[in-house]
mmCIF file of C-alpha atoms in Angstrom:
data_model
loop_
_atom_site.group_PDB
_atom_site.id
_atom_site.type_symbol
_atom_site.label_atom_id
_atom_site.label_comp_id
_atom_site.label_asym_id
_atom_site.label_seq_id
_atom_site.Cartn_x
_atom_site.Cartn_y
_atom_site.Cartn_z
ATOM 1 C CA UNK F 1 -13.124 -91.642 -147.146
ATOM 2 C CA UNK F 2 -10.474 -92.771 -144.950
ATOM 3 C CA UNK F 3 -9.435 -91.397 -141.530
ATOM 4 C CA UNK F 4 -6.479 -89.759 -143.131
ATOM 5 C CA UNK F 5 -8.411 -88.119 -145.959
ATOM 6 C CA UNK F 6 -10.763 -86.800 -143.621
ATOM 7 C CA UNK F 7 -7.621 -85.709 -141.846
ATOM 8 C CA UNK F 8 -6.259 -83.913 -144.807
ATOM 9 C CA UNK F 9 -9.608 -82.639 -146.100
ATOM 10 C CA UNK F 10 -10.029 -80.099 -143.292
ATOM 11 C CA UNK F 11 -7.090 -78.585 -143.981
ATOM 12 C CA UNK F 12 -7.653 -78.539 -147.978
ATOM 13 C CA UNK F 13 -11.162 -77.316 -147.329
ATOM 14 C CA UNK F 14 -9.779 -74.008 -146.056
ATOM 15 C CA UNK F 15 -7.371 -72.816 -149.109
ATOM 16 C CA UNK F 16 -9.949 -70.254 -150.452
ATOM 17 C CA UNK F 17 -9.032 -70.615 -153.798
ATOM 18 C CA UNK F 18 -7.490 -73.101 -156.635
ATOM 19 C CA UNK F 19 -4.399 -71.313 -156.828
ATOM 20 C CA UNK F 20 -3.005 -72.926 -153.833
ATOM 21 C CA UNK F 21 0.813 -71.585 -155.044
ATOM 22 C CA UNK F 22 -1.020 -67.710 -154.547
ATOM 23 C CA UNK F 23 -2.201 -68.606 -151.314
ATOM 24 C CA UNK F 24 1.016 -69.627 -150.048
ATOM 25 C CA UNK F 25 2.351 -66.387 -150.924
ATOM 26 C CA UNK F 26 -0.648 -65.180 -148.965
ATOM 27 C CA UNK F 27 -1.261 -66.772 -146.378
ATOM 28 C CA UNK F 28 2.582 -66.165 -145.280
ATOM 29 C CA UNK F 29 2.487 -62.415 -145.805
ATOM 30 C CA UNK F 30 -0.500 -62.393 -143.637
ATOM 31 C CA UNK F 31 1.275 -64.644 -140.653
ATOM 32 C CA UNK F 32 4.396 -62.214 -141.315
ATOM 33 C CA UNK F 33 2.019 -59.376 -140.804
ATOM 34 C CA UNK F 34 -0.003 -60.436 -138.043
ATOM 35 C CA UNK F 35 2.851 -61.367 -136.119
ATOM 36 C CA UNK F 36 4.978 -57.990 -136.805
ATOM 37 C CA UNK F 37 2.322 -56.416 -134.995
ATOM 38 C CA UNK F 38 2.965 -58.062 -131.642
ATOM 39 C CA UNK F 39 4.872 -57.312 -128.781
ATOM 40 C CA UNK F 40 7.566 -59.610 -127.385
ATOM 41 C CA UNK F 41 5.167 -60.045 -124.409
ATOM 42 C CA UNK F 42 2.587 -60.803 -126.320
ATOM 43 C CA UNK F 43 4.489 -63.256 -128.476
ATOM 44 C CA UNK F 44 4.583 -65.347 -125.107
ATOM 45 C CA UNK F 45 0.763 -65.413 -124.780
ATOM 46 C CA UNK F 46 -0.995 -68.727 -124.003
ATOM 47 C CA UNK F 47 -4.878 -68.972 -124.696
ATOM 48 C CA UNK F 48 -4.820 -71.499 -121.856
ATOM 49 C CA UNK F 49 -2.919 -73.572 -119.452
ATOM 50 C CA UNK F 50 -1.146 -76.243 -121.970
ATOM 51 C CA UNK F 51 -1.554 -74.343 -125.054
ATOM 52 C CA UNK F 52 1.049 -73.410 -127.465
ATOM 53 C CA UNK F 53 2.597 -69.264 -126.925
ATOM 54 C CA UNK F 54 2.294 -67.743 -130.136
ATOM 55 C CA UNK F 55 5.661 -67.868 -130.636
ATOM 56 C CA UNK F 56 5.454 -71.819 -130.125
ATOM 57 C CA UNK F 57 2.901 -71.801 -132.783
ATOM 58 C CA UNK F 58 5.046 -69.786 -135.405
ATOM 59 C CA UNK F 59 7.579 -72.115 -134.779
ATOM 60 C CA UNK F 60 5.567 -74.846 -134.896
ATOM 61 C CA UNK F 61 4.071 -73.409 -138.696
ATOM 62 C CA UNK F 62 8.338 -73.993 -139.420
ATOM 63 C CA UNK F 63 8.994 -76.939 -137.951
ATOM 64 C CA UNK F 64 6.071 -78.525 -140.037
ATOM 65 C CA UNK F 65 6.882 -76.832 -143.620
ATOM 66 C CA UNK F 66 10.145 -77.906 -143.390
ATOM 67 C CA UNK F 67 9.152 -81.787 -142.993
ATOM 68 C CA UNK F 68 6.379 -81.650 -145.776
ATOM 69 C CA UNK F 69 9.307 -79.859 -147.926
ATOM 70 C CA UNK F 70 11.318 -82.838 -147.004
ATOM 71 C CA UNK F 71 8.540 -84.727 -147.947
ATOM 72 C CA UNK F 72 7.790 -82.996 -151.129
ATOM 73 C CA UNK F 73 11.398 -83.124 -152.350
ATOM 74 C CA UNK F 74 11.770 -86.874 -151.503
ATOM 75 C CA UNK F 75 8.470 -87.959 -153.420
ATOM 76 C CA UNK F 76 9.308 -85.631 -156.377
ATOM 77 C CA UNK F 77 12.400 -87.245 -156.447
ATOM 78 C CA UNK F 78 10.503 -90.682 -156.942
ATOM 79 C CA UNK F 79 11.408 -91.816 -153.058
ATOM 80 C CA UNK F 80 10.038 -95.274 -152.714
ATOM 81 C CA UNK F 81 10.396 -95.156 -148.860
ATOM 82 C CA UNK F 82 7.821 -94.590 -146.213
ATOM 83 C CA UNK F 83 8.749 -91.181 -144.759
ATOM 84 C CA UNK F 84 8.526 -91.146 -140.909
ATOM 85 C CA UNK F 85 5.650 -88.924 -139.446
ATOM 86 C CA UNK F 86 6.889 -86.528 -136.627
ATOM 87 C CA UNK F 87 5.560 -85.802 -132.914
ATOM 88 C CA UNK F 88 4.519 -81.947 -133.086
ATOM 89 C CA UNK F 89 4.207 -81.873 -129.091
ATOM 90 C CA UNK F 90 7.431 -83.313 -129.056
ATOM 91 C CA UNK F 91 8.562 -80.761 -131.183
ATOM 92 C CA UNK F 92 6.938 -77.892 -129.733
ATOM 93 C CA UNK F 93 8.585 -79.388 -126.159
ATOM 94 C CA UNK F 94 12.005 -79.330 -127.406
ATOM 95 C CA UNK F 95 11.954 -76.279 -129.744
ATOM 96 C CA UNK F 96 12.531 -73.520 -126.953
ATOM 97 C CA UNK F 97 10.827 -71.130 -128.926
ATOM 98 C CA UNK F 98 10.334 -68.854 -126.119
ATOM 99 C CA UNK F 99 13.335 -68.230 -125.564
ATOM 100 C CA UNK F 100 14.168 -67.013 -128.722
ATOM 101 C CA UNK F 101 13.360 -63.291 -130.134
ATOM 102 C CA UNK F 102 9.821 -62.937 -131.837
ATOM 103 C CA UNK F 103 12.093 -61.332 -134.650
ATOM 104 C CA UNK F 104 14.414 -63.912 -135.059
ATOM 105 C CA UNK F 105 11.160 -66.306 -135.853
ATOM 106 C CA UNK F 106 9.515 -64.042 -138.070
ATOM 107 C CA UNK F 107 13.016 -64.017 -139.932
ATOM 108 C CA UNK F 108 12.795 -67.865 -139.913
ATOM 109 C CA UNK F 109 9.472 -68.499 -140.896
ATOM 110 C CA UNK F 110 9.847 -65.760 -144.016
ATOM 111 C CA UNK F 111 12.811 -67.823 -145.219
ATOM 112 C CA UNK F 112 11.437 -71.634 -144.774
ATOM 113 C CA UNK F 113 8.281 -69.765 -146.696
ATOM 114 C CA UNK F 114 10.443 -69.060 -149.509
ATOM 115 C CA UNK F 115 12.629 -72.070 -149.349
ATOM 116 C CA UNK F 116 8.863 -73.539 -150.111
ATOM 117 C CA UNK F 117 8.084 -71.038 -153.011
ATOM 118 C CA UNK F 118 11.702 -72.136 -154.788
ATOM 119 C CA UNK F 119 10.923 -75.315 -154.292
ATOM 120 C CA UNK F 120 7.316 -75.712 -155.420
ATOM 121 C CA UNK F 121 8.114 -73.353 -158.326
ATOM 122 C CA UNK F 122 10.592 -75.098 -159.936
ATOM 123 C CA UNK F 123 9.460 -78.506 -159.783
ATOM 124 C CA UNK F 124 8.722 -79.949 -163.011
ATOM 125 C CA UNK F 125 5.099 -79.988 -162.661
ATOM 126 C CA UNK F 126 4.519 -83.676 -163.910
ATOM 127 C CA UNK F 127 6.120 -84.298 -160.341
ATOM 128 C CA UNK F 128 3.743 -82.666 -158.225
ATOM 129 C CA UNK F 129 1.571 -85.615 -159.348
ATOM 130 C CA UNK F 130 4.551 -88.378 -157.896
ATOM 131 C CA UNK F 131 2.648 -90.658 -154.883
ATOM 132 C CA UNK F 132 4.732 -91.406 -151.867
ATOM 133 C CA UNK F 133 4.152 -92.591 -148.699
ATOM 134 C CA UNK F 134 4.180 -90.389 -145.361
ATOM 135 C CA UNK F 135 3.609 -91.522 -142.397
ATOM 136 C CA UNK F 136 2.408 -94.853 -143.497
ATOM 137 C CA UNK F 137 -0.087 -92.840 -146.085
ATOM 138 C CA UNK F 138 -0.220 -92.408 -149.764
ATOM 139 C CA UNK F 139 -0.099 -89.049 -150.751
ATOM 140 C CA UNK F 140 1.127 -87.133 -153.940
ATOM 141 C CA UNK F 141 3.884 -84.288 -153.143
ATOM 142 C CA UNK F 142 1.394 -81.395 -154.785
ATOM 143 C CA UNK F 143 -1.013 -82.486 -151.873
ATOM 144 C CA UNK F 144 1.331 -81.986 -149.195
ATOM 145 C CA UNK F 145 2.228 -78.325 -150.945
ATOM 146 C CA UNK F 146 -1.269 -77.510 -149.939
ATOM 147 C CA UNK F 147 -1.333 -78.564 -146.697
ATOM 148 C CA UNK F 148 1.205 -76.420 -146.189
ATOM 149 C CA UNK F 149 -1.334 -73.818 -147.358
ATOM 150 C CA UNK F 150 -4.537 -75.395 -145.235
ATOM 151 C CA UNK F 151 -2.087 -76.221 -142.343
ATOM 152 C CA UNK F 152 -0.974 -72.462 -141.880
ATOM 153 C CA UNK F 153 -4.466 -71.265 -142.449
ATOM 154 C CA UNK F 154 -5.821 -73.199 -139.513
ATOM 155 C CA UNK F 155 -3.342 -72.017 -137.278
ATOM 156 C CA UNK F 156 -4.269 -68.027 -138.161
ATOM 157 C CA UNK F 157 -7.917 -69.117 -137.640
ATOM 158 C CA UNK F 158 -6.872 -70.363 -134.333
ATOM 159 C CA UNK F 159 -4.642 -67.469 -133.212
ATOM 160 C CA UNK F 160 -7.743 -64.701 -134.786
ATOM 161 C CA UNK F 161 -10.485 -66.776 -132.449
ATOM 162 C CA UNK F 162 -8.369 -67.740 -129.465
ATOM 163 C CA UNK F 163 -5.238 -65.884 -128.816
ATOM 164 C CA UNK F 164 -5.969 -61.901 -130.238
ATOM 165 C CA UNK F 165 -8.757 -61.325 -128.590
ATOM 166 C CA UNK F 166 -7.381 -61.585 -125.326
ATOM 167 C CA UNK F 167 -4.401 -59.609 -126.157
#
């Protein structure tokens, strides 16, 4: 296994069942939940010195599903090109995410989340199968649909063992 499958496979490993379109649906109502519950003061709460706020992580669970929906839609579409890979820090840096209302995110994040849905949805499902390369890696667009899945669930884990119970 390569260092990218490994890479992938701990993220895969954590969708808790083989409808991976369910746990989408899931998995989002739960980050919509969780995050309804917080306070805007909250929101703005670091684990440690360096670490993402939460709102920089809910922002950050955007910022990344709209790439791999980029990425989905281009290989789906039979895109021969390598896709470029993104710098999350940089991201997270220039995102000003704390500034921004914990509502307005919420609001964001619940619409990228069903941008995905439509998307993954309607696709003809002999193109889920389609391989492109991302990032310099082979990978078929139904794969990156479940990272989006694996990707989001990582982050709750994080935010359930690291951020609430210090709230």
């Amino acid at each position: 296994m390569t260092d990218f499958e490994k890479y992938i496979q701990r993220y895969l490993d954590l969708i808790p069942s083989e409808n991976w379109l369910e746990e989408l649906k899931k998995v989002g109502e739960k980050t919509v939940s969780l995050y309804s519950y917080l306070t805007e003061e909250q929101s703005k709460y670091a684990y440690a010195e360096g670490k993402w706020t939460l709102k920089e992580v809910l922002l950050h669970l955007s910022d990344t599903e709209r790439v791999f929906q980029y990425r989905i839609l281009a290989i789906a579409r039979g895109e021969k090109k390598n896709l470029p890979g993104f710098d999350e820090e940089l991201y997270a840096q220039n995102s000003f995410a704390n500034e921004r209302s914990l509502d307005s995110l919420i609001e964001e994040y619940q619409l990228i989340r069903n941008s995905s849905l439509i998307l993954l949805e309607t696709l003809n499902p002999l193109v889920l199968n389609n391989i492109g390369t991302a990032n310099g890696n082979q990978i078929s667009a139904e794969t990156i649909g479940k990272l989006i899945v694996g990707h989001n669930i990582h982050h709750l884990n994080v935010i359930e063992e690291r951020y609430l119970p210090n709230l």
